Every structure is written in C-alpha cells, then in structure tokens.
Amino acid sequence: MDHSTALQAPNCGASSEAVRRSEALERTSLSDILRLMNAAHAISAESDSYPVANKQVRAGCALFHEGSPADAIYFVGSGSFKSYRTAEDGYEQVLGFTCCGELLGFDALCIGRHPTGVTALEDSRVFVLRSQDVFTLGQRAPAVDRLLHLAVSRELKRQSEIADLMAAVSAEVRVARFLVHYSERMKASGQSAERLLLRMCRRDIASHLGVAHETVSRSFSALVDLGFLRVNNRAVDILDVERLRLLSTSTRSVLDDKPGRSASAQSQPLNAQANSKTNGKTNGKAGGKNGPKTNGHPVNGAADDAAEGHSIGPFTGIGIDVFSVFAARDKSAQPSASAAGNGSRRTSAAARAPQS
C-alpha cells in the first residue's frame, strides 16, 4: 500500500501549478521518523520498506483545522507550529507551540476529530502516519510503540509546564518561564539553548501567556534592563541563564525590586490606596448596612483590588502586588510622621506663648 499519497497539502491561495507541485509528497520511510526521534539504532529492513508521507506546509498555512476529521498523526521534521482554539467571538487562544521532533494530532485519536487547529509559523515539514496504522504498526516495528509512548509522555510534560506557566503572578515571571521552557526544548532538539529565534509573534506569546501583548513587550524590556536578555526583534539571546531560571521560580515581580524607580511612580500606588480607603469609607456610610464590604469593612472597587493584591494605576495588567511591597514602608513611616506632628504642635504653642 502506498501511503505517500494519503494527504494533500493546503492551497493557501497559491497558483494551481504551485499547488500541484506542493501536493507531490516526497516518498520517505519509517526509518526517517526513527532517525528524527533519535532511534536510528532501531532502523531495520522492515522500517526501510514501510512508506510514510512527507508533507510540506508553508508559513501561515494550516496543517489541520479545529473540528476536522483526524485521519493522521504528525511528527514535525523541521519548522514550528502553533496550536490554538477559536472562540465564538473569533478570538484565537494560542495553546502552545510545537517544534522539531515533537508530535501533533495525537490528542484527536480518541474522538476522531481535531480539538484544536494547527498552523505553521514558518515553512515546515512533517511526517504523516495514518491513524489506522498507529495501532498496528507496533507489531511490524516495535520501536515505533516506544517512540509514541515517549512522545506522548513529553506532551504530558508540556501540559504540566503550561499549568506552571499560568500559575505565575507577574507577567515578566511568565515570560521568564516561557523562555526557560522554550530554551530547554531547543536544547533537546539539538539547537542552541542560549540563542533563540522566536518564530511566533508577540501577540501569539501574549495569547499563550494570558496577558496583553503590550504587557509582553514591557516584560521583555524589563528583562533586558536587568541584563538577562538581549533582544533584536525576534532574536533573543539569553545572557544569564541561571538568573533567568532563578527568576522563573519567583512568585513576585522583578519590578518590585528594580532599582531606579522614580518617586512619583512609587507614590502613585500609595495615593491610589489612600484614595481607595477614603472612598470605601464614604461609600460604606452612604450605603449603610447594604454597602459593599470586604472582611466586614465597606470598600469600593479599587479597594477590592487592593484587598485581593491586584495593582492599579500604572501597574494595571502586570499583576504586581504593589500594596504589600509598600505596606511595611508606610507602617515604619507612621511613627516618624507622628513625632514630626508633635514637634510642629510644640513649636506652634511656643510661638503663641506670651514672651516675658
């Protein structure tokens, strides 16, 4: 059976002649997948004689669409892809990025349709293994079963990394974790772990991290200012791997400890907190027993944000707990302010006293 003509390449608006050329799938064998997955020792005459499809996917073209029938799984031979789901309002939620040597489409075998869409981030190439062959191929080539088990295990590990990624509070910590994970994957595929070429755009990264794309840009700038990275468009050089890795394990923002912050920038959250408390008391009195309360005290929306540890003002969207950072400073400043007030009252009283 000739498996090399099982699937067709996507059109993507090319001319009919170009489409016919792209649809001519190169004849490759199972041995090429074994070499790709670092299992060359398992190559045999059986694997050499078993044909598989080798499919080219141009940048911006879909490998498969969300909801389409799942008739194959794919080993990425070169290039990279993004996986995504599209919401009812058209928003594209990026779920992850797949690189050379990784597996695509395996999650669709249980339901028969692809739960996500996959698009090439660059000109890429995949090896196509038909779904009906996945369950029987192990009898002819036992090494394939082991490869599939390892590939699925890596996918489960990636899902755990994504959960770890989303658990980070601040945006720059999320970016740091993303870069550390991506660096490790590049190293595992035989590429440089310190010199990264991010094929995905900032909007894709932002969608994957669950933040605004402007926040991603600010986070990269913060990491550059700290000397962790050197960024030139999509080329990212990791200058200090250990410090970046240490930051990726942090639960707080680097901006909390970043030197050189202006006094006005530091005072804005404090002023906002003071205003929130004042407004909260006013709203509580106006609302009476029915007014909004937090821990028994009436507050407004801004104070609710403060109580939950969310930043406001210039830190909106970054997720920095600025109030806890400055709370100790406010507390320590109160006695000195009180003493200064007492001194002022004594001076005023002396000025009013009659002179002899």
mmCIF file of C-alpha atoms in Angstrom:
data_model
loop_
_atom_site.group_PDB
_atom_site.id
_atom_site.type_symbol
_atom_site.label_atom_id
_atom_site.label_comp_id
_atom_site.label_asym_id
_atom_site.label_seq_id
_atom_site.Cartn_x
_atom_site.Cartn_y
_atom_site.Cartn_z
ATOM 1 C CA MET A 1 0.000 0.000 0.000
ATOM 2 C CA ASP A 2 1.373 3.386 -0.978
ATOM 3 C CA HIS A 3 0.886 5.718 1.966
ATOM 4 C CA SER A 4 2.692 8.606 0.325
ATOM 5 C CA THR A 5 -0.478 9.905 -1.358
ATOM 6 C CA ALA A 6 -2.732 9.789 1.694
ATOM 7 C CA LEU A 7 -2.969 13.556 2.310
ATOM 8 C CA GLN A 8 -2.864 16.717 0.250
ATOM 9 C CA ALA A 9 -1.022 19.960 1.007
ATOM 10 C CA PRO A 10 -3.117 23.088 1.750
ATOM 11 C CA ASN A 11 -3.813 25.604 -1.012
ATOM 12 C CA CYS A 12 -3.267 28.929 0.846
ATOM 13 C CA GLY A 13 -4.016 30.920 -2.291
ATOM 14 C CA ALA A 14 -1.152 29.648 -4.450
ATOM 15 C CA SER A 15 -1.422 29.108 -8.194
ATOM 16 C CA SER A 16 -2.732 25.762 -9.445
ATOM 17 C CA GLU A 17 0.680 24.762 -10.770
ATOM 18 C CA ALA A 18 2.334 25.586 -7.445
ATOM 19 C CA VAL A 19 -0.370 23.628 -5.651
ATOM 20 C CA ARG A 20 0.230 20.577 -7.844
ATOM 21 C CA ARG A 21 3.947 20.764 -7.080
ATOM 22 C CA SER A 22 3.310 21.127 -3.348
ATOM 23 C CA GLU A 23 0.891 18.215 -3.407
ATOM 24 C CA ALA A 24 3.560 15.895 -4.745
ATOM 25 C CA LEU A 25 4.554 14.332 -1.449
ATOM 26 C CA GLU A 26 8.075 13.050 -1.205
ATOM 27 C CA ARG A 27 8.422 9.333 -0.627
ATOM 28 C CA THR A 28 10.013 8.641 2.741
ATOM 29 C CA SER A 29 10.022 5.670 5.055
ATOM 30 C CA LEU A 30 9.515 4.866 8.690
ATOM 31 C CA SER A 31 13.291 4.911 9.096
ATOM 32 C CA ASP A 32 13.244 8.691 8.611
ATOM 33 C CA ILE A 33 10.951 9.044 11.619
ATOM 34 C CA LEU A 34 13.246 6.816 13.663
ATOM 35 C CA ARG A 35 16.238 8.990 12.753
ATOM 36 C CA LEU A 36 14.272 12.128 13.627
ATOM 37 C CA MET A 37 13.381 10.743 17.053
ATOM 38 C CA ASN A 38 16.981 9.673 17.838
ATOM 39 C CA ALA A 39 16.187 5.984 17.413
ATOM 40 C CA ALA A 40 18.490 5.192 14.494
ATOM 41 C CA HIS A 41 19.595 2.011 16.276
ATOM 42 C CA ALA A 42 16.107 0.591 15.653
ATOM 43 C CA ILE A 43 16.267 1.003 11.867
ATOM 44 C CA SER A 44 15.736 -2.271 10.020
ATOM 45 C CA ALA A 45 14.810 -3.557 6.606
ATOM 46 C CA GLU A 46 11.206 -3.565 7.765
ATOM 47 C CA SER A 47 11.277 0.142 8.647
ATOM 48 C CA ASP A 48 13.081 0.977 5.397
ATOM 49 C CA SER A 49 10.350 -0.701 3.384
ATOM 50 C CA TYR A 50 7.441 0.945 5.231
ATOM 51 C CA PRO A 51 6.468 4.159 3.339
ATOM 52 C CA VAL A 52 5.178 7.282 5.084
ATOM 53 C CA ALA A 53 4.168 10.666 3.696
ATOM 54 C CA ASN A 54 6.458 13.675 3.948
ATOM 55 C CA LYS A 55 4.330 16.802 3.816
ATOM 56 C CA GLN A 56 5.495 20.385 3.284
ATOM 57 C CA VAL A 57 3.492 23.163 5.000
ATOM 58 C CA ARG A 58 4.177 26.775 4.104
ATOM 59 C CA ALA A 59 4.289 29.541 6.725
ATOM 60 C CA GLY A 60 0.791 30.699 7.660
ATOM 61 C CA CYS A 61 -0.913 27.593 6.247
ATOM 62 C CA ALA A 62 -2.960 25.207 8.362
ATOM 63 C CA LEU A 63 -1.788 21.654 8.922
ATOM 64 C CA PHE A 64 -5.317 20.838 10.078
ATOM 65 C CA HIS A 65 -8.325 22.806 11.264
ATOM 66 C CA GLU A 66 -10.231 22.672 14.517
ATOM 67 C CA GLY A 67 -13.038 20.132 14.191
ATOM 68 C CA SER A 68 -11.651 18.477 11.062
ATOM 69 C CA PRO A 69 -11.512 14.651 10.855
ATOM 70 C CA ALA A 70 -8.434 13.137 12.477
ATOM 71 C CA ASP A 71 -7.007 10.796 9.876
ATOM 72 C CA ALA A 72 -3.310 11.009 10.812
ATOM 73 C CA ILE A 73 -0.737 11.997 13.406
ATOM 74 C CA TYR A 74 2.273 14.132 12.540
ATOM 75 C CA PHE A 75 5.947 14.136 13.507
ATOM 76 C CA VAL A 76 7.498 17.575 12.977
ATOM 77 C CA GLY A 77 10.605 17.086 10.836
ATOM 78 C CA SER A 78 11.516 20.774 10.574
ATOM 79 C CA GLY A 79 9.984 24.135 11.341
ATOM 80 C CA SER A 80 7.458 25.008 14.030
ATOM 81 C CA PHE A 81 3.700 25.276 14.557
ATOM 82 C CA LYS A 82 1.191 26.894 16.877
ATOM 83 C CA SER A 83 -1.895 25.163 18.276
ATOM 84 C CA TYR A 84 -4.984 27.222 19.016
ATOM 85 C CA ARG A 85 -8.706 27.258 19.645
ATOM 86 C CA THR A 86 -11.040 29.878 18.213
ATOM 87 C CA ALA A 87 -13.742 31.295 20.478
ATOM 88 C CA GLU A 88 -17.247 32.112 19.321
ATOM 89 C CA ASP A 89 -16.343 35.798 19.089
ATOM 90 C CA GLY A 90 -13.383 34.974 16.835
ATOM 91 C CA TYR A 91 -10.641 35.318 19.462
ATOM 92 C CA GLU A 92 -7.750 32.946 18.850
ATOM 93 C CA GLN A 93 -6.443 31.397 22.065
ATOM 94 C CA VAL A 94 -2.938 30.041 21.493
ATOM 95 C CA LEU A 95 -2.495 26.822 23.451
ATOM 96 C CA GLY A 96 1.119 26.007 22.633
ATOM 97 C CA PHE A 97 3.978 25.828 20.164
ATOM 98 C CA THR A 98 5.387 22.661 18.613
ATOM 99 C CA CYS A 99 8.967 22.344 17.388
ATOM 100 C CA CYS A 100 11.137 19.872 15.500
ATOM 101 C CA GLY A 101 10.947 16.285 16.766
ATOM 102 C CA GLU A 102 7.603 16.737 18.502
ATOM 103 C CA LEU A 103 4.208 15.188 17.866
ATOM 104 C CA LEU A 104 0.961 16.732 16.595
ATOM 105 C CA GLY A 105 -2.553 15.355 16.323
ATOM 106 C CA PHE A 106 -2.279 12.510 18.824
ATOM 107 C CA ASP A 107 -4.925 14.087 21.093
ATOM 108 C CA ALA A 108 -7.545 13.607 18.342
ATOM 109 C CA LEU A 109 -7.352 9.812 18.142
ATOM 110 C CA CYS A 110 -9.824 9.301 20.985
ATOM 111 C CA ILE A 111 -12.586 11.450 19.475
ATOM 112 C CA GLY A 112 -11.864 11.195 15.757
ATOM 113 C CA ARG A 113 -11.723 14.981 15.252
ATOM 114 C CA HIS A 114 -9.071 17.566 15.991
ATOM 115 C CA PRO A 115 -9.966 19.578 19.123
ATOM 116 C CA THR A 116 -7.569 22.344 18.054
ATOM 117 C CA GLY A 117 -6.275 23.964 14.895
ATOM 118 C CA VAL A 118 -2.585 23.946 13.954
ATOM 119 C CA THR A 119 -0.833 26.492 11.725
ATOM 120 C CA ALA A 120 2.786 26.640 10.562
ATOM 121 C CA LEU A 121 4.825 29.549 11.952
ATOM 122 C CA GLU A 122 7.427 29.066 9.215
ATOM 123 C CA ASP A 123 7.967 26.816 6.224
ATOM 124 C CA SER A 124 7.827 23.404 7.835
ATOM 125 C CA ARG A 125 7.845 19.695 7.093
ATOM 126 C CA VAL A 126 6.015 16.854 8.825
ATOM 127 C CA PHE A 127 5.993 13.070 8.578
ATOM 128 C CA VAL A 128 2.441 11.748 8.298
ATOM 129 C CA LEU A 129 1.457 8.492 9.981
ATOM 130 C CA ARG A 130 -2.104 7.413 9.264
ATOM 131 C CA SER A 131 -4.377 6.874 12.260
ATOM 132 C CA GLN A 132 -5.317 3.314 11.363
ATOM 133 C CA ASP A 133 -1.635 2.400 11.181
ATOM 134 C CA VAL A 134 -0.831 3.733 14.652
ATOM 135 C CA PHE A 135 -2.412 0.747 16.418
ATOM 136 C CA THR A 136 -0.959 -1.952 14.148
ATOM 137 C CA LEU A 137 2.451 -0.591 13.254
ATOM 138 C CA GLY A 138 3.938 -1.689 16.567
ATOM 139 C CA GLN A 139 3.601 -5.305 15.509
ATOM 140 C CA ARG A 140 5.834 -4.713 12.495
ATOM 141 C CA ALA A 141 8.182 -2.175 14.095
ATOM 142 C CA PRO A 142 8.169 -2.411 17.923
ATOM 143 C CA ALA A 143 10.423 0.646 18.181
ATOM 144 C CA VAL A 144 7.524 2.812 16.978
ATOM 145 C CA ASP A 145 5.454 1.924 20.034
ATOM 146 C CA ARG A 146 8.264 3.099 22.294
ATOM 147 C CA LEU A 147 8.611 6.332 20.288
ATOM 148 C CA LEU A 148 4.907 7.038 20.600
ATOM 149 C CA HIS A 149 4.954 6.407 24.342
ATOM 150 C CA LEU A 150 7.896 8.773 24.781
ATOM 151 C CA ALA A 151 6.297 11.406 22.543
ATOM 152 C CA VAL A 152 3.033 11.279 24.490
ATOM 153 C CA SER A 153 4.964 11.483 27.756
ATOM 154 C CA ARG A 154 6.689 14.636 26.509
ATOM 155 C CA GLU A 155 3.313 16.125 25.568
ATOM 156 C CA LEU A 156 2.011 15.459 29.083
ATOM 157 C CA LYS A 157 5.107 17.144 30.490
ATOM 158 C CA ARG A 158 4.439 20.153 28.269
ATOM 159 C CA GLN A 159 0.885 20.394 29.588
ATOM 160 C CA SER A 160 2.306 20.449 33.106
ATOM 161 C CA GLU A 161 4.681 23.241 32.058
ATOM 162 C CA ILE A 162 1.764 25.255 30.678
ATOM 163 C CA ALA A 163 -0.067 24.920 34.003
ATOM 164 C CA ASP A 164 3.111 26.053 35.762
ATOM 165 C CA LEU A 165 3.367 28.944 33.325
ATOM 166 C CA MET A 166 -0.130 30.202 34.073
ATOM 167 C CA ALA A 167 0.441 29.913 37.834
ATOM 168 C CA ALA A 168 2.961 32.780 37.771
ATOM 169 C CA VAL A 169 1.556 36.012 39.216
ATOM 170 C CA SER A 170 3.547 38.624 37.303
ATOM 171 C CA ALA A 171 3.873 38.916 33.539
ATOM 172 C CA GLU A 172 7.668 39.064 33.489
ATOM 173 C CA VAL A 173 7.870 35.832 35.516
ATOM 174 C CA ARG A 174 5.551 34.205 32.976
ATOM 175 C CA VAL A 175 7.790 35.415 30.161
ATOM 176 C CA ALA A 176 10.852 34.107 32.023
ATOM 177 C CA ARG A 177 9.251 30.682 32.476
ATOM 178 C CA PHE A 178 8.214 30.626 28.832
ATOM 179 C CA LEU A 179 11.791 31.378 27.721
ATOM 180 C CA VAL A 180 13.271 28.776 30.084
ATOM 181 C CA HIS A 181 10.898 26.082 28.820
ATOM 182 C CA TYR A 182 11.479 27.070 25.199
ATOM 183 C CA SER A 183 15.251 27.056 25.730
ATOM 184 C CA GLU A 184 15.098 23.544 27.180
ATOM 185 C CA ARG A 185 13.098 22.324 24.195
ATOM 186 C CA MET A 186 15.578 23.873 21.759
ATOM 187 C CA LYS A 187 18.432 22.157 23.573
ATOM 188 C CA ALA A 188 16.594 18.815 23.457
ATOM 189 C CA SER A 189 16.197 19.167 19.672
ATOM 190 C CA GLY A 190 19.925 19.841 19.192
ATOM 191 C CA GLN A 191 19.662 23.627 18.783
ATOM 192 C CA SER A 192 21.184 26.435 20.800
ATOM 193 C CA ALA A 193 19.705 26.919 24.262
ATOM 194 C CA GLU A 194 21.000 30.496 24.600
ATOM 195 C CA ARG A 195 20.354 31.955 21.128
ATOM 196 C CA LEU A 196 16.658 31.699 20.402
ATOM 197 C CA LEU A 197 14.766 32.702 17.284
ATOM 198 C CA LEU A 198 11.134 33.135 18.271
ATOM 199 C CA ARG A 199 9.074 32.321 15.188
ATOM 200 C CA MET A 200 5.865 33.328 16.930
ATOM 201 C CA CYS A 201 4.795 36.979 17.127
ATOM 202 C CA ARG A 202 4.327 38.883 20.393
ATOM 203 C CA ARG A 203 0.539 38.600 20.093
ATOM 204 C CA ASP A 204 0.824 34.803 19.933
ATOM 205 C CA ILE A 205 3.063 34.816 23.016
ATOM 206 C CA ALA A 206 0.630 37.134 24.822
ATOM 207 C CA SER A 207 -2.332 34.908 23.968
ATOM 208 C CA HIS A 208 -0.401 31.860 25.185
ATOM 209 C CA LEU A 209 0.574 33.561 28.456
ATOM 210 C CA GLY A 210 -2.842 35.089 29.078
ATOM 211 C CA VAL A 211 -1.712 38.732 29.087
ATOM 212 C CA ALA A 212 -1.949 41.736 26.757
ATOM 213 C CA HIS A 213 0.673 41.940 24.013
ATOM 214 C CA GLU A 214 1.766 45.360 25.323
ATOM 215 C CA THR A 215 2.494 43.665 28.647
ATOM 216 C CA VAL A 216 4.708 41.114 26.888
ATOM 217 C CA SER A 217 6.723 43.949 25.333
ATOM 218 C CA ARG A 218 7.114 45.653 28.712
ATOM 219 C CA SER A 219 8.188 42.376 30.290
ATOM 220 C CA PHE A 220 10.845 41.783 27.647
ATOM 221 C CA SER A 221 12.085 45.347 28.193
ATOM 222 C CA ALA A 222 12.287 44.742 31.949
ATOM 223 C CA LEU A 223 14.335 41.558 31.433
ATOM 224 C CA VAL A 224 16.637 43.397 29.019
ATOM 225 C CA ASP A 225 17.148 46.230 31.553
ATOM 226 C CA LEU A 226 18.069 43.659 34.203
ATOM 227 C CA GLY A 227 20.717 42.172 31.912
ATOM 228 C CA PHE A 228 19.022 38.803 31.481
ATOM 229 C CA LEU A 229 18.400 39.114 27.745
ATOM 230 C CA ARG A 230 19.480 40.837 24.555
ATOM 231 C CA VAL A 231 16.568 41.225 22.134
ATOM 232 C CA ASN A 232 16.717 42.109 18.448
ATOM 233 C CA ASN A 233 13.210 41.789 17.038
ATOM 234 C CA ARG A 234 12.509 38.027 17.312
ATOM 235 C CA ALA A 235 16.116 37.057 18.021
ATOM 236 C CA VAL A 236 16.591 36.591 21.775
ATOM 237 C CA ASP A 237 19.984 35.948 23.378
ATOM 238 C CA ILE A 238 19.857 34.673 26.951
ATOM 239 C CA LEU A 239 22.813 36.402 28.622
ATOM 240 C CA ASP A 240 22.409 34.936 32.102
ATOM 241 C CA VAL A 241 20.684 31.558 32.077
ATOM 242 C CA GLU A 242 20.983 30.941 35.823
ATOM 243 C CA ARG A 243 19.492 34.279 36.845
ATOM 244 C CA LEU A 244 16.686 33.883 34.310
ATOM 245 C CA ARG A 245 15.997 30.404 35.661
ATOM 246 C CA LEU A 246 16.023 31.770 39.221
ATOM 247 C CA LEU A 247 13.547 34.475 38.232
ATOM 248 C CA SER A 248 11.302 31.868 36.623
ATOM 249 C CA THR A 249 10.870 30.221 40.037
ATOM 250 C CA SER A 250 9.911 33.505 41.685
ATOM 251 C CA THR A 251 6.407 34.381 42.845
ATOM 252 C CA ARG A 252 6.849 38.162 42.713
ATOM 253 C CA SER A 253 7.565 40.755 40.091
ATOM 254 C CA VAL A 254 11.084 41.919 39.290
ATOM 255 C CA LEU A 255 9.673 45.447 39.138
ATOM 256 C CA ASP A 256 9.107 45.298 42.907
ATOM 257 C CA ASP A 257 12.864 45.267 43.475
ATOM 258 C CA LYS A 258 14.008 47.023 40.308
ATOM 259 C CA PRO A 259 16.365 49.912 41.170
ATOM 260 C CA GLY A 260 15.899 53.390 39.805
ATOM 261 C CA ARG A 261 12.141 53.639 40.053
ATOM 262 C CA SER A 262 11.073 57.260 40.332
ATOM 263 C CA ALA A 263 9.469 58.582 43.492
ATOM 264 C CA SER A 264 6.369 59.595 41.525
ATOM 265 C CA ALA A 265 5.956 56.056 40.205
ATOM 266 C CA GLN A 266 6.247 54.692 43.730
ATOM 267 C CA SER A 267 3.827 57.245 45.200
ATOM 268 C CA GLN A 268 1.037 56.620 42.685
ATOM 269 C CA PRO A 269 0.010 53.209 44.048
ATOM 270 C CA LEU A 270 0.170 54.627 47.598
ATOM 271 C CA ASN A 271 -2.030 57.570 46.690
ATOM 272 C CA ALA A 272 -4.412 55.211 44.914
ATOM 273 C CA GLN A 273 -4.546 53.011 48.008
ATOM 274 C CA ALA A 274 -5.256 56.002 50.262
ATOM 275 C CA ASN A 275 -7.980 57.251 47.939
ATOM 276 C CA SER A 276 -9.473 53.753 47.816
ATOM 277 C CA LYS A 277 -9.690 53.583 51.595
ATOM 278 C CA THR A 278 -11.298 57.052 51.792
ATOM 279 C CA ASN A 279 -13.792 56.266 49.075
ATOM 280 C CA GLY A 280 -14.535 52.927 50.673
ATOM 281 C CA LYS A 281 -15.450 54.536 53.970
ATOM 282 C CA THR A 282 -17.613 57.139 52.212
ATOM 283 C CA ASN A 283 -19.414 54.520 50.171
ATOM 284 C CA GLY A 284 -19.918 52.389 53.247
ATOM 285 C CA LYS A 285 -21.568 55.255 55.117
ATOM 286 C CA ALA A 286 -23.763 56.122 52.159
ATOM 287 C CA GLY A 287 -24.783 52.523 51.586
ATOM 288 C CA GLY A 288 -25.397 51.688 55.236
ATOM 289 C CA LYS A 289 -25.744 48.015 56.021
ATOM 290 C CA ASN A 290 -26.265 47.223 52.351
ATOM 291 C CA GLY A 291 -22.999 48.773 51.208
ATOM 292 C CA PRO A 292 -20.285 46.523 49.723
ATOM 293 C CA LYS A 293 -17.965 45.061 52.316
ATOM 294 C CA THR A 294 -14.694 43.147 52.460
ATOM 295 C CA ASN A 295 -13.807 41.451 55.764
ATOM 296 C CA GLY A 296 -16.614 43.413 57.402
ATOM 297 C CA HIS A 297 -15.429 46.825 56.141
ATOM 298 C CA PRO A 298 -17.191 48.762 53.379
ATOM 299 C CA VAL A 299 -14.997 49.253 50.330
ATOM 300 C CA ASN A 300 -15.320 50.233 46.692
ATOM 301 C CA GLY A 301 -13.983 48.513 43.572
ATOM 302 C CA ALA A 302 -10.462 49.958 43.853
ATOM 303 C CA ALA A 303 -10.177 48.879 47.476
ATOM 304 C CA ASP A 304 -11.376 45.418 46.477
ATOM 305 C CA ASP A 305 -8.449 45.260 44.062
ATOM 306 C CA ALA A 306 -6.120 46.293 46.853
ATOM 307 C CA ALA A 307 -7.541 43.666 49.197
ATOM 308 C CA GLU A 308 -7.032 40.990 46.548
ATOM 309 C CA GLY A 309 -3.469 42.068 45.822
ATOM 310 C CA HIS A 310 -4.138 43.489 42.353
ATOM 311 C CA SER A 311 -2.272 46.565 41.221
ATOM 312 C CA ILE A 312 -3.929 49.641 39.817
ATOM 313 C CA GLY A 313 -2.734 52.821 38.170
ATOM 314 C CA PRO A 314 0.411 52.398 36.033
ATOM 315 C CA PHE A 315 0.734 48.726 37.006
ATOM 316 C CA THR A 316 -2.616 47.620 35.557
ATOM 317 C CA GLY A 317 -2.319 44.360 33.631
ATOM 318 C CA ILE A 318 1.114 43.448 35.005
ATOM 319 C CA GLY A 319 -0.190 41.723 38.126
ATOM 320 C CA ILE A 320 2.200 43.234 40.708
ATOM 321 C CA ASP A 321 1.248 43.206 44.377
ATOM 322 C CA VAL A 322 2.437 46.769 44.940
ATOM 323 C CA PHE A 323 0.458 47.316 48.143
ATOM 324 C CA SER A 324 2.193 44.539 50.052
ATOM 325 C CA VAL A 325 5.542 45.867 48.823
ATOM 326 C CA PHE A 326 4.980 49.340 50.266
ATOM 327 C CA ALA A 327 2.905 48.390 53.306
ATOM 328 C CA ALA A 328 5.956 47.895 55.528
ATOM 329 C CA ARG A 329 7.381 51.231 54.428
ATOM 330 C CA ASP A 330 4.131 53.036 55.245
ATOM 331 C CA LYS A 331 3.967 51.394 58.651
ATOM 332 C CA SER A 332 7.535 52.342 59.503
ATOM 333 C CA ALA A 333 6.966 55.901 58.318
ATOM 334 C CA GLN A 334 3.971 56.500 60.605
ATOM 335 C CA PRO A 335 5.864 56.956 63.939
ATOM 336 C CA SER A 336 8.240 59.481 62.412
ATOM 337 C CA ALA A 337 5.309 61.386 60.925
ATOM 338 C CA SER A 338 3.595 61.385 64.312
ATOM 339 C CA ALA A 339 6.729 62.646 66.009
ATOM 340 C CA ALA A 340 7.105 65.368 63.430
ATOM 341 C CA GLY A 341 3.482 66.402 64.054
ATOM 342 C CA ASN A 342 4.066 66.605 67.804
ATOM 343 C CA GLY A 343 7.135 68.743 67.192
ATOM 344 C CA SER A 344 5.174 71.098 64.994
ATOM 345 C CA ARG A 345 2.465 71.485 67.646
ATOM 346 C CA ARG A 346 5.098 72.268 70.305
ATOM 347 C CA THR A 347 6.659 74.886 68.030
ATOM 348 C CA SER A 348 3.275 76.483 67.351
ATOM 349 C CA ALA A 349 2.430 76.525 71.088
ATOM 350 C CA ALA A 350 5.755 78.206 71.886
ATOM 351 C CA ALA A 351 5.101 80.842 69.254
ATOM 352 C CA ARG A 352 1.694 81.606 70.746
ATOM 353 C CA ALA A 353 3.010 81.793 74.345
ATOM 354 C CA PRO A 354 3.490 85.343 75.677
ATOM 355 C CA GLN A 355 7.089 86.383 75.928
ATOM 356 C CA SER A 356 8.391 87.774 79.248
#
